[in-house]
Coordinates of C-alpha atoms and ligand atoms in Angstrom, one line a residue:
M30 CA -10.7 11.8 -36.2
T31 CA -8.6 13.8 -38.9
T32 CA -6.2 11.6 -40.4
H33 CA -3.9 14.4 -41.6
K34 CA -2.4 14.8 -38.1
P35 CA 0.8 12.4 -37.0
L36 CA -0.9 9.4 -35.5
V37 CA -0.8 8.7 -31.7
F38 CA -1.6 5.3 -30.0
S39 CA -1.4 4.6 -26.5
G40 CA -2.8 2.4 -23.8
V41 CA -3.8 1.8 -19.9
Q42 CA -4.7 -1.4 -18.5
P43 CA -7.9 -1.6 -16.7
T44 CA -6.0 -3.6 -13.4
G45 CA -8.4 -1.5 -11.1
N46 CA -7.6 1.3 -9.0
L47 CA -6.7 4.1 -11.3
H48 CA -4.2 6.6 -9.5
L49 CA -2.2 10.0 -9.5
G50 CA 0.6 8.7 -11.3
N51 CA -1.3 7.5 -14.2
Y52 CA -3.0 10.5 -14.6
L53 CA 0.1 12.9 -14.1
G54 CA 2.4 10.3 -16.2
A55 CA -0.2 9.1 -18.7
I56 CA -4.0 10.4 -18.9
R57 CA -3.2 14.2 -18.8
N58 CA -0.8 14.0 -21.2
F59 CA -3.2 12.3 -23.5
V60 CA -5.2 15.2 -23.3
R61 CA -2.6 17.7 -24.4
L62 CA -1.5 15.6 -27.2
Q63 CA -5.0 16.3 -28.9
Q64 CA -4.2 19.5 -29.9
S65 CA -1.4 18.1 -32.5
Y66 CA -2.0 14.8 -33.0
S67 CA -4.9 12.4 -34.0
C68 CA -5.1 9.8 -30.9
L69 CA -6.2 6.6 -30.2
Y70 CA -6.7 6.1 -26.7
C71 CA -7.0 2.3 -25.9
V72 CA -8.1 0.3 -23.0
V73 CA -5.8 -2.5 -23.0
D74 CA -7.9 -5.3 -21.4
M75 CA -6.0 -8.2 -23.6
H76 CA -3.0 -7.2 -21.6
A77 CA -4.7 -6.9 -18.4
I78 CA -5.5 -10.7 -18.2
T79 CA -1.9 -11.5 -18.5
V80 CA -2.0 -11.4 -14.9
W81 CA -5.3 -12.7 -13.4
Q82 CA -8.5 -10.4 -13.6
E83 CA -11.8 -11.5 -11.8
P84 CA -14.3 -11.2 -14.9
A85 CA -16.5 -8.7 -13.3
E86 CA -14.3 -6.3 -11.8
L87 CA -12.3 -5.9 -15.4
R88 CA -15.8 -4.9 -17.0
N89 CA -16.1 -2.3 -14.5
A90 CA -11.9 -1.4 -14.6
T91 CA -12.6 -1.1 -18.4
R92 CA -15.3 1.4 -17.9
E93 CA -13.5 3.2 -15.2
V94 CA -10.5 3.8 -17.3
A95 CA -12.6 5.1 -20.2
S96 CA -14.5 7.3 -17.9
A97 CA -11.0 8.7 -16.6
F98 CA -9.8 9.5 -20.0
I99 CA -13.1 11.4 -20.7
A100 CA -13.4 12.9 -17.2
A101 CA -9.5 14.7 -17.9
G102 CA -10.6 15.9 -21.2
V103 CA -10.1 13.4 -23.8
D104 CA -12.7 14.4 -26.5
P105 CA -14.3 10.9 -27.7
K106 CA -15.8 12.0 -30.7
A107 CA -12.5 14.3 -32.1
H108 CA -10.2 11.0 -31.1
I109 CA -11.1 7.7 -30.6
I110 CA -11.4 5.7 -27.0
F111 CA -12.1 1.8 -27.5
N112 CA -10.9 -1.4 -25.6
Q113 CA -8.5 -3.5 -26.8
S114 CA -10.5 -6.9 -27.2
Q115 CA -13.4 -5.3 -29.5
V116 CA -10.6 -4.5 -32.4
P117 CA -9.2 -8.0 -33.3
S118 CA -6.6 -6.8 -35.6
H119 CA -4.5 -6.5 -32.0
A120 CA -4.7 -10.1 -31.7
E121 CA -4.2 -11.2 -35.3
L122 CA -1.2 -9.1 -35.6
A123 CA 0.2 -9.8 -32.3
W124 CA 0.1 -13.6 -33.6
I125 CA 2.2 -12.7 -36.8
F126 CA 4.6 -10.5 -34.4
N127 CA 5.1 -13.8 -32.4
C128 CA 6.8 -15.5 -35.3
V129 CA 8.9 -12.1 -36.2
A130 CA 10.4 -11.5 -32.7
R131 CA 13.0 -14.0 -31.3
I132 CA 12.7 -15.4 -28.1
G133 CA 16.5 -13.8 -27.1
W134 CA 14.7 -10.6 -27.6
L135 CA 11.9 -11.1 -25.1
N136 CA 14.1 -12.7 -22.8
R137 CA 15.9 -9.4 -22.0
M138 CA 12.9 -7.5 -21.0
T139 CA 13.1 -6.7 -17.6
Q140 CA 9.3 -6.1 -17.0
F141 CA 8.4 -9.4 -17.4
K142 CA 11.4 -10.2 -15.1
D143 CA 10.2 -7.7 -12.5
K144 CA 6.4 -8.7 -12.9
A145 CA 7.2 -12.7 -13.2
G146 CA 9.6 -12.4 -10.2
S147 CA 11.0 -15.6 -8.9
N148 CA 7.8 -17.7 -10.2
R149 CA 8.8 -17.4 -13.7
E150 CA 7.9 -20.9 -14.3
K151 CA 4.2 -20.2 -13.2
A152 CA 3.8 -16.7 -15.3
S153 CA 1.2 -16.9 -17.8
V154 CA 2.7 -17.3 -21.6
G155 CA 0.5 -13.8 -22.6
L156 CA 2.6 -11.8 -19.6
Y157 CA 5.9 -13.3 -21.7
A158 CA 4.6 -12.2 -25.1
Y159 CA 3.0 -9.1 -23.8
P160 CA 5.5 -6.6 -25.8
N161 CA 4.6 -8.4 -28.9
L162 CA 0.6 -7.6 -28.1
M163 CA 2.2 -4.0 -27.4
A164 CA 4.3 -3.9 -30.7
A165 CA 0.7 -4.9 -32.9
D166 CA -1.6 -2.3 -30.6
I167 CA 0.7 0.3 -32.0
L168 CA 1.6 -0.9 -35.8
A169 CA -1.8 -2.2 -36.5
Y170 CA -2.4 1.6 -36.8
R171 CA 0.9 2.7 -38.3
A172 CA 0.7 4.9 -35.2
T173 CA 4.1 6.8 -35.4
H174 CA 4.2 8.5 -31.6
V175 CA 3.6 6.5 -28.5
P176 CA 3.4 8.3 -24.9
I177 CA 4.7 6.4 -22.8
G178 CA 6.6 6.1 -19.4
E179 CA 10.2 5.5 -19.0
D180 CA 9.2 2.0 -17.7
Q181 CA 7.9 1.4 -21.5
T182 CA 11.0 2.4 -23.5
Q183 CA 12.3 -1.1 -23.6
H184 CA 9.1 -2.6 -24.8
L185 CA 9.0 0.6 -27.4
E186 CA 12.7 -0.5 -28.6
L187 CA 11.2 -3.9 -29.3
A188 CA 8.2 -2.6 -31.5
R189 CA 10.8 -1.0 -33.5
D190 CA 13.0 -4.0 -33.9
I191 CA 9.8 -5.9 -34.6
A192 CA 8.9 -3.3 -37.5
Q193 CA 12.2 -3.4 -39.0
K194 CA 12.6 -7.3 -39.0
F195 CA 8.9 -7.5 -40.2
N196 CA 10.0 -5.0 -43.1
T197 CA 13.3 -6.5 -44.0
D198 CA 12.2 -10.3 -43.9
F199 CA 9.2 -9.7 -46.3
S200 CA 11.3 -7.1 -48.6
V201 CA 8.7 -4.3 -48.0
P202 CA 11.0 -1.3 -46.7
D203 CA 8.7 1.2 -45.5
F204 CA 5.9 -1.0 -44.4
F205 CA 5.5 -0.6 -41.0
P206 CA 7.2 3.0 -39.7
Q207 CA 9.2 3.3 -36.8
P208 CA 7.3 4.4 -33.9
E209 CA 8.8 6.9 -31.6
A210 CA 8.6 7.5 -27.4
L211 CA 6.8 10.7 -26.6
L212 CA 8.4 10.8 -23.2
Q213 CA 7.6 12.7 -20.3
P214 CA 9.8 15.2 -18.6
E215 CA 11.5 14.1 -15.7
G216 CA 9.6 14.4 -12.6
A217 CA 6.4 12.9 -14.4
R218 CA 7.0 9.6 -12.4
I219 CA 5.2 9.5 -9.1
M220 CA 6.3 7.5 -6.6
S221 CA 4.3 5.6 -3.8
L222 CA 3.3 7.6 -0.6
K223 CA 4.8 5.1 1.7
D224 CA 8.1 4.4 0.0
G225 CA 10.1 7.3 -2.1
A226 CA 11.7 4.4 -4.0
K227 CA 8.9 2.6 -5.3
K228 CA 6.7 3.9 -8.3
M229 CA 3.1 4.5 -7.2
S230 CA 1.0 1.6 -9.0
K231 CA -2.4 -0.2 -9.0
S232 CA -0.9 -3.3 -7.5
D233 CA 0.4 -2.0 -4.6
P234 CA -1.3 -3.8 -1.5
S235 CA -1.7 -0.7 0.5
D236 CA -4.1 1.8 -0.6
L237 CA -2.2 4.5 1.4
S238 CA 0.4 4.1 -1.1
R239 CA -1.4 5.9 -3.9
I240 CA -4.0 8.5 -4.6
N241 CA -6.7 6.9 -6.6
L242 CA -8.4 9.0 -8.8
N243 CA -11.7 8.5 -7.3
D244 CA -10.8 9.2 -4.1
D245 CA -12.9 11.6 -2.0
A246 CA -11.3 15.0 -0.4
D247 CA -11.2 13.2 3.3
T248 CA -9.5 10.3 1.7
I249 CA -6.8 12.5 0.1
A250 CA -6.4 14.6 3.1
K251 CA -5.8 11.3 4.9
K252 CA -3.6 9.5 2.7
I253 CA -1.5 12.4 2.1
R254 CA -1.0 13.2 6.1
K255 CA -0.2 9.9 6.4
A256 CA 2.5 10.0 3.7
R257 CA 5.8 9.2 4.9
T258 CA 8.2 11.9 5.2
D259 CA 11.3 12.7 7.2
P260 CA 11.8 14.8 10.2
E261 CA 13.5 17.7 8.4
P262 CA 11.6 21.0 6.8
L263 CA 11.6 21.4 3.3
P264 CA 15.1 22.4 1.7
E265 CA 15.4 25.9 -0.3
A266 CA 16.8 24.0 -3.2
T267 CA 16.5 20.9 -5.4
E268 CA 19.9 19.8 -4.3
G269 CA 18.7 19.7 -0.7
L270 CA 16.0 16.9 -2.2
K271 CA 18.5 14.4 -3.4
E272 CA 18.6 12.3 -0.6
R273 CA 14.9 12.7 0.5
P274 CA 13.3 10.8 -2.1
E275 CA 9.7 10.9 0.0
A276 CA 10.0 14.8 0.2
R277 CA 11.4 15.1 -3.7
N278 CA 8.3 12.9 -4.2
L279 CA 5.7 15.1 -2.6
V280 CA 7.5 18.3 -4.3
G281 CA 7.3 16.6 -7.5
I282 CA 3.7 15.8 -7.3
Y283 CA 3.1 19.6 -6.3
A284 CA 5.1 21.0 -8.9
A285 CA 3.3 18.3 -11.8
L286 CA -0.1 19.6 -10.6
T287 CA 0.6 23.2 -10.7
D288 CA 2.5 23.0 -14.2
T289 CA 5.9 24.4 -12.6
R290 CA 9.1 22.8 -11.4
A291 CA 10.6 21.7 -8.1
E292 CA 12.7 25.0 -7.8
D293 CA 9.5 27.2 -8.1
V294 CA 7.5 24.8 -5.6
L295 CA 10.9 25.1 -3.0
R296 CA 10.7 29.1 -3.6
E297 CA 7.5 29.0 -1.9
F298 CA 7.9 26.4 0.8
G299 CA 11.7 26.2 1.2
G300 CA 11.8 26.0 5.0
A301 CA 8.3 25.1 5.5
E302 CA 7.3 22.1 8.0
F303 CA 5.9 19.3 6.3
S304 CA 2.6 19.8 8.2
R305 CA 2.0 22.9 6.4
F306 CA 3.2 22.1 2.9
K307 CA 0.8 18.8 3.0
G308 CA -2.1 21.1 4.0
Q309 CA -1.4 22.8 0.9
L310 CA -0.9 19.6 -1.2
T311 CA -4.2 18.1 0.0
D312 CA -5.7 21.4 -1.2
L313 CA -4.5 21.3 -4.4
C314 CA -5.3 17.5 -5.0
V315 CA -8.8 18.1 -4.2
V316 CA -9.1 21.1 -6.4
K317 CA -7.3 19.4 -9.5
L318 CA -8.6 15.5 -9.0
G319 CA -12.3 16.4 -7.6
P320 CA -13.7 17.3 -10.5
I321 CA -12.3 14.3 -12.5
G322 CA -13.2 11.9 -9.7
A323 CA -17.2 13.5 -10.0
E324 CA -17.4 13.0 -13.7
M325 CA -16.0 9.9 -13.6
K326 CA -18.3 8.9 -11.2
R327 CA -20.9 10.2 -13.2
L328 CA -20.0 8.5 -16.4
T329 CA -19.5 5.0 -14.5
A330 CA -23.1 5.3 -13.1
D331 CA -24.2 4.9 -16.8
P332 CA -22.2 1.7 -18.1
A333 CA -24.7 1.8 -21.4
H334 CA -23.0 5.2 -22.3
V335 CA -19.6 4.3 -21.6
D336 CA -20.2 0.8 -23.6
A337 CA -21.3 2.8 -26.4
I338 CA -18.7 5.5 -26.6
L339 CA -16.1 2.1 -26.6
A340 CA -18.2 0.5 -29.2
D341 CA -18.0 3.7 -31.4
G342 CA -14.6 4.0 -30.9
A343 CA -13.9 0.2 -31.7
A344 CA -15.8 0.5 -34.7
R345 CA -13.8 3.9 -36.0
A346 CA -10.5 1.8 -34.7
R347 CA -11.3 -1.2 -37.2
A348 CA -11.8 0.8 -39.6
I349 CA -8.6 2.0 -39.6
S350 CA -6.9 -1.3 -38.6
A351 CA -8.6 -3.6 -40.9
P352 CA -7.2 -2.4 -44.4
I353 CA -3.5 -2.5 -42.5
L354 CA -4.0 -6.3 -41.2
A355 CA -5.4 -7.0 -44.6
E356 CA -2.0 -5.6 -46.2
V357 CA 0.0 -7.6 -43.9
Y358 CA -1.8 -10.7 -44.7
D359 CA -1.1 -10.4 -48.4
V360 CA 2.6 -10.0 -47.7
V361 CA 2.8 -12.7 -45.2
G362 CA 1.1 -14.8 -47.8
F363 CA -2.4 -15.7 -46.4
I364 CA -4.9 -16.4 -48.6
R365 CA -8.2 -14.3 -47.9
A366 CA -11.5 -13.8 -49.1
R367 CA -11.5 -10.5 -51.5
S368 CA -14.6 -8.3 -50.9
Ligands
AQP409 N1 3.6 6.3 -10.5 C1 3.7 6.4 -12.0 N2 4.1 7.9 -12.3 C2 4.2 8.3 -13.3 N3 3.3 7.3 -14.3 C3 2.9 6.3 -14.3 N4 2.3 5.2 -14.9 C4 1.7 3.9 -14.0 N5 2.4 4.1 -12.9 C5 3.0 5.6 -12.7 C6 1.9 5.4 -16.3 O1 0.4 5.1 -16.6 C7 0.3 4.7 -18.0 C8 -0.4 3.5 -17.5 O2 0.1 2.2 -16.9 P1 -0.6 0.7 -17.4 O3 -2.5 0.8 -16.4 O4 -0.7 0.4 -18.3 O5 0.4 0.1 -16.0 P2 1.2 0.1 -15.7 O6 2.5 1.2 -16.2 O7 1.8 -1.2 -15.0 O8 0.8 1.0 -14.1 P3 0.5 0.2 -12.7 O9 -0.1 1.8 -12.2 O10 1.9 0.4 -12.0 O11 -0.3 -0.8 -12.6 P4 0.0 -2.2 -12.2 O12 0.4 -2.1 -10.7 O13 -1.0 -2.9 -12.4 O14 1.4 -2.8 -12.7 C9 1.7 3.9 -18.5 O15 2.1 5.4 -19.3 C10 2.7 4.4 -17.4 O16 4.0 4.7 -17.8

């Protein structure tokens, strides 16, 4: 990995069912950023266990996310792909950040409220402290740019606050940078195929709500055919999508997969019935996702190979983060053995 370029860090949780939203909202962008940044792409298994994960499934899902990165076009030699738990700096720095961040800051995090729901008392402490670990993920490398979905902007703000408070508390003004979000353009948020008001999500109990990256052509066709729509044909202009979240979502997916805008899609399909549009959308999804799914299948069939890529990435990630963590320990006042 070349280190003269600005450093990007981003992660995906191995919580199973990687889907089109993860691809269009995150992984595809990871591939594009390789040109201009040095990139660390992390399978964040420690974040995943903030809610219960079956150990065997966690292992498989970790390999699946790593395979998706590679299948989509991330180069694990030129950049770094690894799983979080193999680099102790994340947990070590997170503990220090647990002591820097204030409870009041975490109390404001809307994702905790959403994910814990009405059962807050039963949520894990890890789910509550999750944003501190995310700050550690980024700052353990002094990464300056973080590609995130809009749902993560509040957590990134918190990472910036933690960086600043650490620098101020310990009188080390430039120790940690202020990481910046690399936000995707509007439309990168893909919604459930069953409910245009809910985002497409790994944890949605209905498999028909999402297109998984490893779905075969028949499954993709079935899911798009069954996707919720309304009885009207597609409008001629984007204003006509305003009150039609499901139509807007399908048009948005088509636009994202063809790297165009909703208005371009409507120029082609305005006035068309959904049956025709859904047929075209199916073909497009199969063409774009088929090769990724096939390559993921090939890679996950050889777990030892994927594990070796993760181990190599983790060793290179440790080489960047360990010296930074050693400096942090000195700043905080921890005694450590000198090599
Ligand atoms: N529907 C989506 N549209 C666009 N981007 C999305 N992302 C997730 N869902 C969509 C982006 O994918 C990246 C990885 O997400 P994550 O695995 O860390 O967790 P998440 O955001 O919580 O993803 P899910 O699918 O919704 O998982 P569950 O159901 O487990 O919570 C992030 O960059 C995210 O923005």
